[in-house]
Amino acid sequence: DNASTGDTVFVFAGSYYEKVTVNTPNIQLIGEDQNSTFINYSILGFSDSIIRLSSNHIQFSHFTVSLTNGMCEGIYLKGATDCNVSFTTVNSTVGMYVDNSNYNTIYHNKISSAIEGIAIAEDVNSSSFNIIKGNSFTNSGLSDYEYNDGIVLFEKASNNTVIGNYFNDCQCDAIDTVAAYNNIIENNLIIGNTSRSQTGIYLSWRFEPSFIGNIVRQNIIRNCSGGGIATNTDGDTITDNLLENDGYGLSIDFGPRNTIIKNNTIRDCQVGQDLWYADRGTILEGNLYDHNTEAIEVWYCQNVTFTRNTYRNNTFGIVCHVSHRNIFLQNNFEGNTITVWNIISRNHWRQNYWDQPRLLPKPLFGYLPFIQFD
């Protein structure tokens, strides 16, 4: 409380039983050691936060922040700009809550929470241009809450970057966006638990679909029985991800428009990808579907372009349900048990490779129509 702008407050190792509010700008609050400098708090009911940062240019690092009883956020950024929270262990109901705060960096923290690890909250002027980098999330969430995720970006959160984080066995979704847009989610490692339903990354809308999507790239997602990446928003770009041993590798729902799905590797999943109600502007290009039960299920889609994808060693390559006027161009089909099956679907098949060179058109069988040709 006696610190002035520009001061450093150094805290020796030990246990401190209190709440802390920093509302003076340009303060460095630094613990002696992350593993031996404890800020503990206990309440009977609900409180807003243990640590509250409500100014600009604050550095908070090298602590363990723990809630021993009750419910509250571990660290709460409210109206904060250009703050750094780093090298801190947080055990609380909500690990960190970022509200109406911009240009902050949250990096190299260890977070275990009952509901959400980090929440980027909705507000009239919501939180933007924050970086969440290199954090570790373990077993975040309780099943009786609506949002029990590692990281959740709520409505209007935009231009944030979620990069290089590690998620191990989050209760529900590792990363969830709820009507958030124009965020970058990249280079994260997500490990699920096949014994319960979990989704690696879920991009969703709240009241109506968003027309501005998010960028999801270069993530590794394994063992998420609910699915690797699921989206029902428009305009997403999903590229260069590795999805292994998930229930659904990719699940694209509610008629996505202008969605780019490119250069992803999806292997050893029950369904590599499903695609529902997609229309013009949705492109699937250069993806590898390998050793899945079904590589792709296409439901009620039209005018979608599938080009230069590889379908290898799947039980079913492509299954089309009531889908018309889609273009399958220059794809590679290698070693699938059943290559294509059409159910009330008529599409355009051109210049695809079917296990070996061919002199005659390739017949493709199904139901209504019985046969089509490449």
Short mmCIF file of C-alpha atoms in Angstrom, two decimals:
data_model
loop_
_atom_site.label_atom_id
_atom_site.label_comp_id
_atom_site.label_asym_id
_atom_site.label_seq_id
_atom_site.Cartn_x
_atom_site.Cartn_y
_atom_site.Cartn_z
CA ASP A 1 0.00 0.00 0.00
CA ASN A 2 2.96 2.34 0.49
CA ALA A 3 4.42 1.71 -2.98
CA SER A 4 4.60 4.52 -5.53
CA THR A 5 4.69 4.44 -9.31
CA GLY A 6 7.90 2.78 -10.49
CA ASP A 7 8.60 0.85 -7.27
CA THR A 8 9.49 -2.81 -6.93
CA VAL A 9 7.91 -4.78 -4.07
CA PHE A 10 10.02 -7.87 -3.37
CA VAL A 11 8.35 -10.54 -1.21
CA PHE A 12 10.48 -13.04 0.70
CA ALA A 13 9.59 -16.73 0.75
CA GLY A 14 6.87 -17.63 3.21
CA SER A 15 3.09 -17.85 3.53
CA TYR A 16 0.93 -14.73 3.43
CA TYR A 17 -2.78 -15.03 4.29
CA GLU A 18 -4.43 -12.09 2.55
CA LYS A 19 -5.91 -10.52 -0.57
CA VAL A 20 -3.82 -8.09 -2.60
CA THR A 21 -4.97 -5.18 -4.76
CA VAL A 22 -2.57 -3.28 -7.01
CA ASN A 23 -4.09 -0.09 -8.43
CA THR A 24 -0.91 1.96 -8.78
CA PRO A 25 0.68 1.93 -12.26
CA ASN A 26 4.15 0.65 -13.06
CA ILE A 27 4.58 -1.57 -9.97
CA GLN A 28 6.67 -4.74 -9.93
CA LEU A 29 5.36 -7.25 -7.36
CA ILE A 30 7.85 -10.11 -7.32
CA GLY A 31 8.07 -13.16 -5.07
CA GLU A 32 11.38 -14.67 -4.03
CA ASP A 33 10.50 -18.09 -5.46
CA GLN A 34 7.44 -19.49 -7.22
CA ASN A 35 7.52 -22.67 -5.14
CA SER A 36 8.01 -21.11 -1.71
CA THR A 37 6.28 -17.71 -1.76
CA PHE A 38 2.61 -18.37 -1.00
CA ILE A 39 -0.38 -16.06 -1.03
CA ASN A 40 -3.21 -18.02 0.56
CA TYR A 41 -6.82 -17.01 1.01
CA SER A 42 -9.88 -18.63 2.56
CA ILE A 43 -13.50 -17.45 2.65
CA LEU A 44 -16.83 -18.99 3.56
CA GLY A 45 -18.71 -17.87 0.44
CA PHE A 46 -17.72 -16.03 -2.72
CA SER A 47 -15.23 -13.20 -3.22
CA ASP A 48 -14.07 -11.57 -6.42
CA SER A 49 -10.34 -12.30 -6.35
CA ILE A 50 -7.21 -13.02 -4.33
CA ILE A 51 -4.98 -10.83 -6.51
CA ARG A 52 -6.53 -7.83 -8.28
CA LEU A 53 -4.55 -5.84 -10.85
CA SER A 54 -6.38 -2.64 -11.79
CA SER A 55 -3.84 -0.33 -13.37
CA ASN A 56 -1.24 -0.27 -16.13
CA HIS A 57 2.31 -1.65 -16.52
CA ILE A 58 2.15 -3.98 -13.50
CA GLN A 59 4.42 -7.01 -13.26
CA PHE A 60 3.31 -9.89 -11.02
CA SER A 61 5.56 -12.95 -10.86
CA HIS A 62 7.09 -15.82 -8.87
CA PHE A 63 4.26 -16.63 -6.45
CA THR A 64 1.92 -19.48 -5.63
CA VAL A 65 -1.64 -18.16 -5.27
CA SER A 66 -3.99 -20.61 -3.54
CA LEU A 67 -7.61 -20.63 -2.45
CA THR A 68 -8.01 -22.96 0.52
CA ASN A 69 -11.77 -22.50 1.00
CA GLY A 70 -14.67 -20.80 -0.78
CA MET A 71 -14.92 -19.54 -4.37
CA CYS A 72 -13.08 -16.73 -6.15
CA GLU A 73 -10.66 -15.86 -8.95
CA GLY A 74 -7.00 -16.36 -8.25
CA ILE A 75 -5.87 -13.34 -10.29
CA TYR A 76 -8.27 -10.70 -11.65
CA LEU A 77 -7.21 -8.17 -14.28
CA LYS A 78 -9.82 -5.39 -14.35
CA GLY A 79 -9.20 -2.39 -16.59
CA ALA A 80 -5.52 -3.35 -16.81
CA THR A 81 -3.25 -2.53 -19.73
CA ASP A 82 0.25 -3.77 -20.58
CA CYS A 83 0.62 -5.94 -17.47
CA ASN A 84 2.66 -9.13 -17.16
CA VAL A 85 1.66 -12.14 -15.04
CA SER A 86 4.33 -14.81 -15.14
CA PHE A 87 6.00 -17.75 -13.36
CA THR A 88 3.12 -18.11 -10.93
CA THR A 89 1.18 -21.17 -9.75
CA VAL A 90 -2.56 -20.59 -9.33
CA ASN A 91 -5.00 -22.93 -7.58
CA SER A 92 -8.45 -21.38 -7.41
CA THR A 93 -12.06 -21.57 -8.60
CA VAL A 94 -11.13 -19.52 -11.67
CA GLY A 95 -7.41 -19.26 -12.28
CA MET A 96 -7.35 -15.84 -13.97
CA TYR A 97 -10.13 -13.53 -15.10
CA VAL A 98 -9.31 -10.86 -17.67
CA ASP A 99 -12.03 -8.19 -17.87
CA ASN A 100 -11.94 -5.07 -20.07
CA SER A 101 -8.15 -5.41 -20.18
CA ASN A 102 -5.89 -5.07 -23.21
CA TYR A 103 -2.29 -5.70 -24.31
CA ASN A 104 -1.44 -7.91 -21.31
CA THR A 105 0.88 -10.92 -21.35
CA ILE A 106 0.17 -14.04 -19.27
CA TYR A 107 3.02 -16.48 -19.64
CA HIS A 108 4.74 -19.51 -18.07
CA ASN A 109 2.18 -20.00 -15.30
CA LYS A 110 0.86 -23.28 -13.83
CA ILE A 111 -2.91 -23.23 -13.44
CA SER A 112 -5.27 -25.69 -11.79
CA SER A 113 -8.83 -24.47 -11.38
CA ALA A 114 -12.29 -25.71 -10.47
CA ILE A 115 -14.09 -23.99 -13.35
CA GLU A 116 -11.92 -22.08 -15.84
CA GLY A 117 -8.18 -21.78 -16.07
CA ILE A 118 -8.18 -18.38 -17.79
CA ALA A 119 -11.31 -16.48 -18.83
CA ILE A 120 -11.12 -13.58 -21.27
CA ALA A 121 -14.38 -11.95 -20.26
CA GLU A 122 -17.14 -10.22 -22.13
CA ASP A 123 -17.70 -6.51 -21.63
CA VAL A 124 -18.99 -3.50 -23.55
CA ASN A 125 -15.35 -2.80 -24.35
CA SER A 126 -14.08 -6.34 -24.22
CA SER A 127 -10.54 -7.61 -23.78
CA SER A 128 -8.27 -7.56 -26.82
CA PHE A 129 -4.65 -7.94 -27.89
CA ASN A 130 -3.70 -10.09 -24.90
CA ILE A 131 -1.10 -12.86 -25.20
CA ILE A 132 -1.54 -16.14 -23.30
CA LYS A 133 1.70 -18.01 -23.80
CA GLY A 134 3.52 -21.05 -22.46
CA ASN A 135 1.14 -21.78 -19.57
CA SER A 136 0.32 -25.23 -18.18
CA PHE A 137 -3.27 -26.27 -17.41
CA THR A 138 -4.01 -29.45 -15.48
CA ASN A 139 -7.45 -30.96 -14.85
CA SER A 140 -9.32 -27.67 -15.05
CA GLY A 141 -13.05 -27.79 -14.48
CA LEU A 142 -15.94 -29.36 -12.60
CA SER A 143 -18.64 -31.13 -14.58
CA ASP A 144 -21.58 -29.24 -13.04
CA TYR A 145 -20.56 -25.85 -14.48
CA GLU A 146 -21.47 -24.56 -17.95
CA TYR A 147 -17.94 -23.49 -18.81
CA ASN A 148 -15.25 -25.67 -17.29
CA ASP A 149 -12.40 -25.14 -19.68
CA GLY A 150 -8.71 -24.48 -19.74
CA ILE A 151 -9.11 -21.15 -21.57
CA VAL A 152 -12.40 -19.54 -22.59
CA LEU A 153 -12.72 -16.38 -24.69
CA PHE A 154 -16.15 -14.84 -24.26
CA GLU A 155 -18.21 -12.60 -26.51
CA LYS A 156 -16.38 -9.75 -28.27
CA ALA A 157 -12.95 -10.89 -27.11
CA SER A 158 -10.85 -10.24 -30.21
CA ASN A 159 -7.28 -10.14 -31.48
CA ASN A 160 -5.95 -12.22 -28.59
CA THR A 161 -3.21 -14.81 -29.09
CA VAL A 162 -3.23 -18.20 -27.34
CA ILE A 163 0.13 -19.76 -28.13
CA GLY A 164 2.36 -22.55 -26.92
CA ASN A 165 0.26 -23.66 -23.93
CA TYR A 166 0.02 -27.19 -22.52
CA PHE A 167 -3.31 -28.74 -21.49
CA ASN A 168 -3.55 -32.05 -19.67
CA ASP A 169 -6.98 -33.60 -19.03
CA CYS A 170 -9.23 -30.53 -18.91
CA GLN A 171 -12.71 -31.43 -17.68
CA CYS A 172 -14.49 -30.18 -20.80
CA ASP A 173 -12.78 -28.11 -23.55
CA ALA A 174 -9.14 -27.15 -23.45
CA ILE A 175 -9.85 -23.92 -25.41
CA ASP A 176 -13.33 -22.51 -25.95
CA THR A 177 -14.41 -19.38 -27.79
CA VAL A 178 -17.96 -18.10 -27.28
CA ALA A 179 -18.78 -15.51 -29.96
CA ALA A 180 -15.16 -14.33 -29.84
CA TYR A 181 -13.55 -13.46 -33.15
CA ASN A 182 -10.28 -12.76 -34.92
CA ASN A 183 -8.20 -14.54 -32.27
CA ILE A 184 -5.15 -16.71 -33.00
CA ILE A 185 -4.86 -20.15 -31.39
CA GLU A 186 -1.57 -21.78 -32.34
CA ASN A 187 1.14 -24.22 -31.29
CA ASN A 188 -0.74 -25.54 -28.28
CA LEU A 189 -0.38 -29.13 -27.02
CA ILE A 190 -3.65 -30.62 -25.82
CA ILE A 191 -3.77 -34.08 -24.24
CA GLY A 192 -7.22 -35.41 -23.35
CA ASN A 193 -8.52 -38.33 -21.37
CA THR A 194 -10.23 -40.98 -23.47
CA SER A 195 -12.31 -42.15 -20.49
CA ARG A 196 -14.52 -39.02 -20.61
CA SER A 197 -15.89 -36.70 -23.28
CA GLN A 198 -13.60 -33.76 -23.98
CA THR A 199 -12.99 -31.41 -26.91
CA GLY A 200 -9.62 -29.92 -27.69
CA ILE A 201 -10.71 -26.61 -29.27
CA TYR A 202 -14.34 -25.54 -29.59
CA LEU A 203 -15.29 -22.42 -31.58
CA SER A 204 -18.92 -21.51 -30.90
CA TRP A 205 -21.42 -18.67 -31.06
CA ARG A 206 -23.86 -17.54 -28.40
CA PHE A 207 -26.91 -15.81 -29.91
CA GLU A 208 -26.18 -15.79 -33.64
CA PRO A 209 -23.31 -17.04 -35.81
CA SER A 210 -20.29 -14.79 -36.14
CA PHE A 211 -19.19 -13.84 -39.65
CA ILE A 212 -15.61 -13.17 -38.54
CA GLY A 213 -13.80 -16.34 -37.55
CA ASN A 214 -10.65 -17.29 -35.68
CA ILE A 215 -7.31 -18.70 -36.82
CA VAL A 216 -6.46 -22.16 -35.46
CA ARG A 217 -3.09 -23.46 -36.60
CA GLN A 218 -0.23 -25.80 -35.75
CA ASN A 219 -1.85 -27.30 -32.65
CA ILE A 220 -1.38 -30.91 -31.53
CA ILE A 221 -4.50 -32.51 -30.05
CA ARG A 222 -4.56 -36.10 -28.81
CA ASN A 223 -6.96 -38.41 -26.95
CA CYS A 224 -9.95 -36.05 -26.89
CA SER A 225 -12.86 -38.45 -27.19
CA GLY A 226 -15.37 -35.63 -27.80
CA GLY A 227 -13.33 -34.27 -30.70
CA GLY A 228 -10.13 -32.53 -31.67
CA ILE A 229 -11.45 -29.27 -33.15
CA ALA A 230 -15.15 -28.38 -33.38
CA THR A 231 -16.63 -25.20 -34.86
CA ASN A 232 -20.04 -23.84 -35.78
CA THR A 233 -18.89 -20.32 -36.68
CA ASP A 234 -18.16 -18.74 -40.05
CA GLY A 235 -14.87 -17.58 -41.46
CA ASP A 236 -12.52 -19.81 -39.47
CA THR A 237 -9.10 -20.76 -40.83
CA ILE A 238 -7.99 -24.18 -39.54
CA THR A 239 -4.54 -25.13 -40.83
CA ASP A 240 -1.53 -27.36 -40.12
CA ASN A 241 -2.96 -29.06 -37.03
CA LEU A 242 -2.20 -32.63 -35.92
CA LEU A 243 -5.21 -34.51 -34.57
CA GLU A 244 -4.64 -38.05 -33.27
CA ASN A 245 -6.79 -40.64 -31.53
CA ASP A 246 -9.73 -38.26 -31.07
CA GLY A 247 -13.41 -39.15 -31.37
CA TYR A 248 -13.93 -36.69 -34.24
CA GLY A 249 -10.79 -35.11 -35.59
CA LEU A 250 -12.65 -32.09 -37.01
CA SER A 251 -16.35 -31.38 -36.59
CA ILE A 252 -17.72 -28.52 -38.72
CA ASP A 253 -21.39 -27.76 -38.09
CA PHE A 254 -24.25 -25.29 -38.69
CA GLY A 255 -23.51 -24.36 -42.29
CA PRO A 256 -20.09 -22.73 -42.12
CA ARG A 257 -19.31 -20.15 -44.78
CA ASN A 258 -15.87 -19.09 -45.97
CA THR A 259 -14.17 -21.68 -43.79
CA ILE A 260 -10.68 -22.81 -44.81
CA ILE A 261 -9.54 -26.27 -43.67
CA LYS A 262 -6.04 -26.82 -45.02
CA ASN A 263 -2.95 -29.00 -44.50
CA ASN A 264 -4.20 -30.75 -41.35
CA THR A 265 -3.19 -34.30 -40.42
CA ILE A 266 -5.99 -36.40 -38.92
CA ARG A 267 -5.22 -39.98 -37.96
CA ASP A 268 -6.51 -42.83 -35.82
CA CYS A 269 -9.86 -41.14 -35.13
CA GLN A 270 -13.33 -42.67 -35.19
CA VAL A 271 -14.35 -40.02 -37.74
CA GLY A 272 -11.62 -37.92 -39.26
CA GLN A 273 -14.02 -35.10 -40.07
CA ASP A 274 -17.69 -34.37 -40.39
CA LEU A 275 -19.05 -31.41 -42.36
CA TRP A 276 -22.66 -30.24 -41.98
CA TYR A 277 -24.68 -27.77 -44.10
CA ALA A 278 -21.58 -26.14 -45.58
CA ASP A 279 -21.95 -23.99 -48.68
CA ARG A 280 -19.93 -21.90 -51.12
CA GLY A 281 -16.60 -20.55 -49.91
CA THR A 282 -15.75 -23.54 -47.71
CA ILE A 283 -12.52 -25.18 -48.92
CA LEU A 284 -10.81 -28.37 -47.79
CA GLU A 285 -7.33 -28.59 -49.27
CA GLY A 286 -4.17 -30.59 -48.67
CA ASN A 287 -5.41 -32.49 -45.62
CA LEU A 288 -4.26 -36.02 -44.73
CA TYR A 289 -6.85 -38.47 -43.36
CA ASP A 290 -5.01 -41.60 -42.26
CA HIS A 291 -6.22 -44.79 -40.52
CA ASN A 292 -9.60 -43.44 -39.44
CA THR A 293 -12.78 -45.49 -39.36
CA GLU A 294 -14.37 -42.86 -41.61
CA ALA A 295 -12.19 -40.18 -43.17
CA ILE A 296 -15.00 -37.69 -43.93
CA GLU A 297 -18.76 -37.61 -43.45
CA VAL A 298 -20.43 -34.95 -45.62
CA TRP A 299 -23.99 -34.01 -44.59
CA TYR A 300 -26.33 -31.69 -46.53
CA CYS A 301 -23.50 -29.72 -48.15
CA GLN A 302 -23.32 -28.00 -51.51
CA ASN A 303 -20.77 -26.04 -53.53
CA VAL A 304 -17.88 -27.07 -51.27
CA THR A 305 -14.45 -27.69 -52.82
CA PHE A 306 -12.37 -30.72 -51.76
CA THR A 307 -8.99 -30.54 -53.47
CA ARG A 308 -5.62 -32.29 -53.16
CA ASN A 309 -6.52 -34.13 -49.95
CA THR A 310 -5.14 -37.59 -49.20
CA TYR A 311 -7.40 -40.36 -47.85
CA ARG A 312 -5.17 -43.23 -46.77
CA ASN A 313 -5.93 -46.58 -45.12
CA ASN A 314 -9.34 -45.62 -43.80
CA THR A 315 -12.25 -48.05 -43.54
CA PHE A 316 -14.40 -45.50 -45.41
CA GLY A 317 -12.86 -42.70 -47.46
CA ILE A 318 -15.76 -40.31 -48.09
CA VAL A 319 -19.42 -40.83 -47.20
CA CYS A 320 -21.81 -38.22 -48.69
CA HIS A 321 -25.32 -37.83 -47.28
CA VAL A 322 -27.82 -35.74 -49.30
CA SER A 323 -25.06 -33.47 -50.63
CA HIS A 324 -24.97 -32.00 -54.12
CA ARG A 325 -22.80 -29.96 -56.50
CA ASN A 326 -19.66 -30.31 -54.39
CA ILE A 327 -16.36 -30.58 -56.26
CA PHE A 328 -13.84 -33.34 -55.50
CA LEU A 329 -10.72 -32.41 -57.49
CA GLN A 330 -7.27 -34.06 -57.60
CA ASN A 331 -7.57 -35.96 -54.32
CA ASN A 332 -5.53 -39.08 -53.56
CA PHE A 333 -7.33 -42.25 -52.42
CA GLU A 334 -4.88 -44.87 -51.19
CA GLY A 335 -5.62 -48.20 -49.49
CA ASN A 336 -9.12 -47.46 -48.19
CA THR A 337 -11.48 -50.40 -47.70
CA ILE A 338 -14.45 -48.51 -49.23
CA THR A 339 -13.34 -45.43 -51.10
CA VAL A 340 -16.56 -43.46 -51.61
CA TRP A 341 -20.18 -44.09 -50.76
CA ASN A 342 -22.91 -41.69 -51.93
CA ILE A 343 -26.36 -41.58 -50.31
CA ILE A 344 -28.81 -39.39 -52.26
CA SER A 345 -25.88 -37.29 -53.41
CA ARG A 346 -24.71 -36.09 -56.80
CA ASN A 347 -21.35 -34.37 -56.93
CA HIS A 348 -18.53 -33.56 -59.38
CA TRP A 349 -15.54 -35.95 -59.34
CA ARG A 350 -12.54 -34.86 -61.43
CA GLN A 351 -8.94 -36.02 -61.81
CA ASN A 352 -8.73 -37.90 -58.52
CA TYR A 353 -6.20 -40.69 -58.01
CA TRP A 354 -7.71 -44.07 -57.13
CA ASP A 355 -4.90 -46.33 -55.84
CA GLN A 356 -3.45 -46.81 -59.32
CA PRO A 357 -3.37 -45.22 -62.77
CA ARG A 358 -6.57 -45.76 -64.75
CA LEU A 359 -7.45 -45.80 -68.44
CA LEU A 360 -11.22 -45.82 -67.87
CA PRO A 361 -13.40 -43.60 -65.66
CA LYS A 362 -13.66 -44.66 -62.03
CA PRO A 363 -17.18 -45.85 -61.05
CA LEU A 364 -18.45 -44.56 -57.70
CA PHE A 365 -21.33 -46.45 -56.17
CA GLY A 366 -24.09 -45.46 -53.79
CA TYR A 367 -27.82 -45.02 -53.42
CA LEU A 368 -29.80 -42.59 -55.58
CA PRO A 369 -27.94 -42.41 -57.85
CA PHE A 370 -26.54 -45.92 -57.92
CA ILE A 371 -23.43 -44.93 -59.87
CA GLN A 372 -21.36 -41.85 -60.73
CA PHE A 373 -18.02 -41.52 -62.47
CA ASP A 374 -14.75 -39.71 -62.11
#
